Short mmCIF file of C-alpha atoms in Angstrom, two decimals:
data_model
loop_
_atom_site.label_atom_id
_atom_site.label_comp_id
_atom_site.label_asym_id
_atom_site.label_seq_id
_atom_site.Cartn_x
_atom_site.Cartn_y
_atom_site.Cartn_z
CA MET A 27 -7.41 -29.32 5.10
CA THR A 28 -4.96 -28.17 2.31
CA LYS A 29 -4.19 -24.48 2.17
CA LEU A 30 -4.02 -22.52 -0.62
CA LYS A 31 -0.48 -21.61 -1.98
CA LEU A 32 -0.07 -18.40 -3.56
CA ASP A 33 1.24 -18.46 -7.27
CA ILE A 34 3.99 -15.96 -7.02
CA LEU A 35 4.85 -15.61 -10.90
CA ALA A 36 1.25 -15.65 -12.03
CA THR A 37 0.41 -12.96 -9.38
CA VAL A 38 3.02 -10.80 -10.19
CA ARG A 39 2.61 -11.42 -13.99
CA GLU A 40 -1.39 -10.66 -13.65
CA ALA A 41 -0.58 -7.70 -11.57
CA TYR A 42 1.83 -6.09 -13.98
CA GLY A 43 -0.06 -7.18 -17.11
CA GLY A 44 -3.42 -5.83 -15.67
CA ALA A 45 -1.96 -2.51 -14.72
CA TRP A 46 -0.58 -2.00 -18.21
CA THR A 47 -3.79 -3.12 -20.06
CA HIS A 48 -5.94 -1.08 -18.06
CA MET A 49 -3.77 1.81 -17.35
CA GLY A 50 -5.78 4.37 -19.42
CA GLU A 51 -9.15 3.42 -17.81
CA MET A 52 -7.60 3.39 -14.41
CA LEU A 53 -6.36 6.76 -14.65
CA ARG A 54 -9.56 8.30 -16.13
CA LEU A 55 -11.14 6.98 -13.28
CA ILE A 56 -8.77 8.70 -10.58
CA TRP A 57 -7.26 11.58 -12.82
CA LEU A 58 -8.79 14.50 -10.40
CA PRO A 59 -7.89 12.87 -6.91
CA GLY A 60 -4.56 11.65 -8.47
CA LEU A 61 -3.55 15.05 -9.81
CA LEU A 62 -4.50 16.32 -6.37
CA TYR A 63 -2.46 13.75 -4.71
CA LEU A 64 0.41 14.16 -6.92
CA ALA A 65 0.53 17.86 -6.50
CA THR A 66 0.25 17.93 -2.67
CA SER A 67 3.15 15.16 -2.49
CA VAL A 68 5.20 17.42 -4.63
CA VAL A 69 4.45 20.55 -2.60
CA SER A 70 5.09 18.92 0.66
CA MET A 71 8.64 18.09 -0.34
CA TYR A 72 9.45 21.82 -0.42
CA VAL A 73 7.59 22.62 2.81
CA ASP A 74 9.94 22.43 5.96
CA PRO A 75 7.70 21.30 9.08
CA ALA A 76 9.81 23.01 11.44
CA GLU A 77 8.91 26.54 9.72
CA ASN A 78 5.50 25.89 8.32
CA LEU A 79 4.07 23.24 10.81
CA LEU A 80 0.39 23.98 9.89
CA THR A 81 1.07 23.93 6.06
CA SER A 82 2.74 20.81 6.57
CA LEU A 83 -0.04 19.17 8.43
CA LEU A 84 -2.57 20.51 6.17
CA LEU A 85 -0.83 18.90 3.08
CA ASN A 86 -0.38 15.41 4.89
CA VAL A 87 -3.94 15.26 5.81
CA VAL A 88 -5.23 16.26 2.47
CA ALA A 89 -2.96 13.53 1.00
CA LEU A 90 -4.24 11.07 3.74
CA PHE A 91 -7.89 11.64 2.60
CA LEU A 92 -6.89 11.59 -1.14
CA TRP A 93 -5.32 8.14 -1.22
CA PRO A 94 -8.38 6.13 0.07
CA ILE A 95 -10.30 7.74 -2.93
CA ILE A 96 -7.97 6.42 -5.20
CA ALA A 97 -7.19 3.11 -3.88
CA VAL A 98 -10.91 2.40 -3.20
CA ILE A 99 -11.71 3.05 -6.94
CA TRP A 100 -8.95 0.84 -8.19
CA HIS A 101 -9.60 -2.04 -5.97
CA ARG A 102 -13.15 -2.08 -7.07
CA PHE A 103 -12.24 -1.78 -10.56
CA ILE A 104 -10.07 -4.71 -10.40
CA LEU A 105 -12.04 -7.09 -8.19
CA ILE A 106 -15.51 -6.59 -9.33
CA GLY A 107 -15.20 -4.37 -12.49
CA ASP A 108 -16.80 -1.34 -11.19
CA ALA A 109 -16.07 1.83 -13.46
CA PRO A 110 -18.38 4.62 -12.28
CA SER A 111 -19.31 6.87 -15.38
CA GLY A 112 -18.56 10.67 -15.35
CA ARG A 113 -15.71 12.97 -15.94
CA PHE A 114 -14.11 12.95 -12.50
CA HIS A 115 -14.51 11.13 -9.01
CA LEU A 116 -13.88 12.86 -5.90
CA HIS A 117 -15.97 11.42 -3.27
CA PHE A 118 -15.06 10.28 0.24
CA GLY A 119 -17.93 8.05 1.75
CA ARG A 120 -18.27 5.05 4.02
CA ARG A 121 -15.97 2.75 1.84
CA GLU A 122 -13.19 5.36 1.79
CA ALA A 123 -13.70 5.76 5.62
CA ARG A 124 -13.50 2.09 6.24
CA PHE A 125 -10.39 1.81 4.06
CA LEU A 126 -8.71 4.87 5.96
CA MET A 127 -9.55 3.19 9.44
CA VAL A 128 -7.98 -0.04 8.34
CA SER A 129 -4.99 1.88 6.83
CA ILE A 130 -4.62 3.48 10.39
CA PHE A 131 -4.85 0.34 12.06
CA LEU A 132 -2.19 -1.44 10.10
CA PHE A 133 0.03 1.73 10.61
CA LEU A 134 -0.43 1.46 14.47
CA LEU A 135 0.63 -2.08 14.36
CA LEU A 136 3.98 -0.84 13.37
CA LEU A 137 4.04 2.08 15.95
CA PRO A 138 5.01 0.62 18.92
CA GLY A 139 8.27 -0.97 17.63
CA LEU A 140 9.17 2.05 15.76
CA LEU A 141 8.82 4.14 18.98
CA LEU A 142 10.76 1.80 20.99
CA ALA A 143 13.78 1.67 18.45
CA MET A 144 13.58 5.34 18.13
CA ALA A 145 13.91 5.60 22.00
CA GLY A 146 16.73 3.32 22.02
CA THR A 147 18.66 4.94 19.62
CA THR A 148 18.07 8.38 21.50
CA VAL A 149 18.70 6.75 24.89
CA ALA A 150 22.32 5.16 23.28
CA ALA A 151 23.24 8.50 21.83
CA GLU A 152 22.93 10.51 25.17
CA GLN A 153 24.14 7.32 27.34
CA PRO A 154 26.77 5.48 25.63
CA GLN A 155 27.88 3.57 28.63
CA SER A 156 24.39 2.50 29.40
CA THR A 157 22.65 -0.70 28.30
CA THR A 158 19.41 0.68 28.40
CA GLY A 159 19.38 2.18 24.96
CA SER A 160 20.78 -1.45 23.39
CA LEU A 161 17.84 -3.17 25.23
CA LEU A 162 15.16 -0.60 23.98
CA GLY A 163 16.58 -0.96 20.42
CA PHE A 164 16.82 -4.73 20.50
CA ILE A 165 13.02 -5.08 22.01
CA GLY A 166 11.91 -2.20 19.31
CA MET A 167 13.40 -4.16 16.35
CA LEU A 168 11.83 -7.60 17.72
CA LEU A 169 8.37 -5.76 17.91
CA ILE A 170 8.82 -4.28 14.24
CA LEU A 171 9.69 -7.63 12.92
CA VAL A 172 6.64 -9.16 14.57
CA SER A 173 4.50 -6.29 13.41
CA VAL A 174 5.55 -6.45 9.83
CA TYR A 175 4.60 -10.27 9.92
CA PHE A 176 1.15 -9.43 10.85
CA PHE A 177 1.06 -6.30 8.61
CA VAL A 178 1.79 -8.11 5.57
CA ARG A 179 -0.84 -10.82 6.44
CA LEU A 180 -3.63 -8.41 7.38
CA SER A 181 -2.88 -6.04 4.53
CA LEU A 182 -5.67 -8.06 2.76
CA LEU A 183 -8.06 -6.26 4.79
CA LEU A 184 -7.75 -3.00 2.36
CA PRO A 185 -9.43 -4.46 -0.52
CA ALA A 186 -11.81 -6.36 1.66
CA ALA A 187 -12.78 -2.63 2.91
CA ALA A 188 -12.95 -1.21 -0.65
CA VAL A 189 -15.31 -3.91 -2.09
CA ASP A 190 -17.74 -3.95 0.94
CA ASP A 191 -16.63 -7.34 2.32
CA PRO A 192 -16.36 -7.77 6.12
CA ILE A 193 -13.31 -6.65 7.88
CA ASP A 194 -12.33 -10.10 9.19
CA ALA A 195 -8.84 -10.17 10.76
CA ARG A 196 -9.01 -13.82 11.95
CA LEU A 197 -10.29 -14.85 8.31
CA ALA A 198 -7.34 -13.02 6.70
CA LEU A 199 -4.92 -14.58 9.30
CA GLU A 200 -6.44 -17.91 8.53
CA ARG A 201 -6.29 -17.74 4.84
CA THR A 202 -2.97 -16.22 4.67
CA ARG A 203 -1.15 -18.95 7.03
CA GLY A 204 1.76 -20.44 4.94
CA ASN A 205 1.73 -17.67 2.49
CA PHE A 206 3.66 -14.77 4.32
CA TRP A 207 7.17 -15.49 2.42
CA ARG A 208 5.19 -15.92 -0.81
CA MET A 209 3.43 -12.65 -0.15
CA ILE A 210 6.75 -11.09 0.81
CA VAL A 211 8.37 -12.34 -2.50
CA VAL A 212 5.43 -11.13 -4.59
CA PHE A 213 5.60 -7.50 -3.19
CA THR A 214 9.32 -7.52 -3.50
CA LEU A 215 9.11 -8.47 -7.23
CA VAL A 216 6.75 -5.63 -7.66
CA VAL A 217 8.65 -3.00 -5.95
CA LEU A 218 12.19 -4.04 -7.37
CA PRO A 219 11.58 -2.95 -10.93
CA ILE A 220 10.08 0.21 -9.85
CA ALA A 221 12.75 1.20 -7.39
CA LEU A 222 15.38 0.45 -10.37
CA CYS A 223 13.43 3.02 -12.55
CA VAL A 224 13.55 5.47 -9.84
CA VAL A 225 17.33 5.17 -9.23
CA LEU A 226 18.02 5.40 -12.75
CA LEU A 227 15.87 8.53 -13.24
CA ALA A 228 17.57 10.15 -10.21
CA SER A 229 20.99 9.45 -11.57
CA LEU A 230 19.97 10.70 -14.92
CA MET A 231 18.59 13.87 -13.57
CA GLN A 232 21.56 14.54 -11.37
CA ALA A 233 23.98 13.88 -14.26
CA MET A 234 21.95 16.10 -16.71
CA PRO A 235 20.35 18.87 -15.04
CA ALA A 236 18.96 20.16 -18.19
CA LEU A 237 16.59 16.97 -18.53
CA ALA A 238 15.28 17.70 -15.01
CA LEU A 239 11.66 18.63 -16.32
CA LEU A 240 11.50 15.65 -18.37
CA GLY A 241 12.96 13.32 -15.69
CA ALA A 242 10.16 14.84 -13.14
CA ALA A 243 7.63 13.90 -15.66
CA ALA A 244 9.06 10.35 -16.13
CA PHE A 245 9.23 10.09 -12.29
CA ALA A 246 5.73 11.02 -12.10
CA LEU A 247 4.75 8.21 -14.41
CA VAL A 248 6.61 5.73 -13.02
CA SER A 249 5.03 6.73 -9.57
CA ILE A 250 1.51 6.27 -10.98
CA PHE A 251 2.33 2.94 -12.39
CA PHE A 252 3.73 1.66 -9.24
CA ALA A 253 0.72 2.74 -7.39
CA ILE A 254 -1.37 0.98 -9.93
CA VAL A 255 0.59 -2.14 -9.87
CA ASN A 256 0.79 -2.13 -5.93
CA VAL A 257 -3.23 -1.93 -5.70
CA ALA A 258 -3.64 -4.25 -8.24
CA VAL A 259 -1.26 -6.93 -6.91
CA LEU A 260 -3.04 -6.56 -3.47
CA SER A 261 -6.22 -7.22 -5.31
CA VAL A 262 -5.05 -10.33 -6.90
CA VAL A 263 -3.55 -11.92 -3.73
CA TYR A 264 -6.92 -10.95 -1.94
CA ARG A 265 -8.85 -12.75 -4.64
CA GLU A 266 -6.66 -15.89 -4.46
CA LEU A 267 -6.63 -16.19 -1.05
CA LEU A 268 -9.63 -14.93 0.38
CA GLY A 269 -11.90 -15.42 -2.84
CA PRO A 270 -13.97 -13.42 -5.16
CA PRO A 271 -15.62 -10.54 -3.40
CA GLY A 272 -18.96 -11.37 -1.92
CA THR A 273 -17.79 -14.72 -1.13
CA GLN A 274 -15.40 -16.72 1.00
CA ALA A 275 -12.78 -18.87 -0.44
CA PRO A 276 -13.84 -22.53 -0.49
CA GLU A 277 -12.52 -24.99 1.93
CA PHE A 278 -10.15 -27.57 0.57
CA ASP A 279 -9.75 -31.24 1.60
CA ASP A 280 -6.96 -33.35 2.12
#
């Protein structure tokens, strides 16, 4: 059986092209939760958790529940053309709950390695002569590498949750076999241009404080476009490797 090989350039081109072409429609679909999410993110930057723990937790919880609303709408629009009518959409239901649970599952994959690496750093700082900190840090880094490997391959469960397809980790791992590095390259090519824009905007705002307001507005637009492209590329990879929503990718003979 011949496995599908993800077309890197075609995937990135479609993600950027689709995001640019349909940006207006996609913003219309999520303008209210998107505005709330953006406002929550900005306010949280100015809240010190040490001084206002409750406020910080509240802002993070609100953002945690707003993002599934945004992502589910976009995944459904890209994959099945679902564009609900109405002026605003602020609904958290079964689909959004499934999406949130998958997101938490993916985060938990990374947690053990991160905790071990942090523990290793703490022990090394407190006991410089001990090898325990180095050992914990080394094991933590290994776990992080392994968890990132599975995180990338299982990330296709997110669009599956959005379009009501089965949450089948085994199928996702089977269909992404041999495509890990291709997926890494695709995600990197998506992130790099946006990261460059952010760096340039940050440098401009630092060099010319008078343009801070204009730079902040440009930063918001770049962030929104990055979010659209990020969802778009995950949707395209899902369609190419797992097949169109409601189906399974066909088997390929030798």
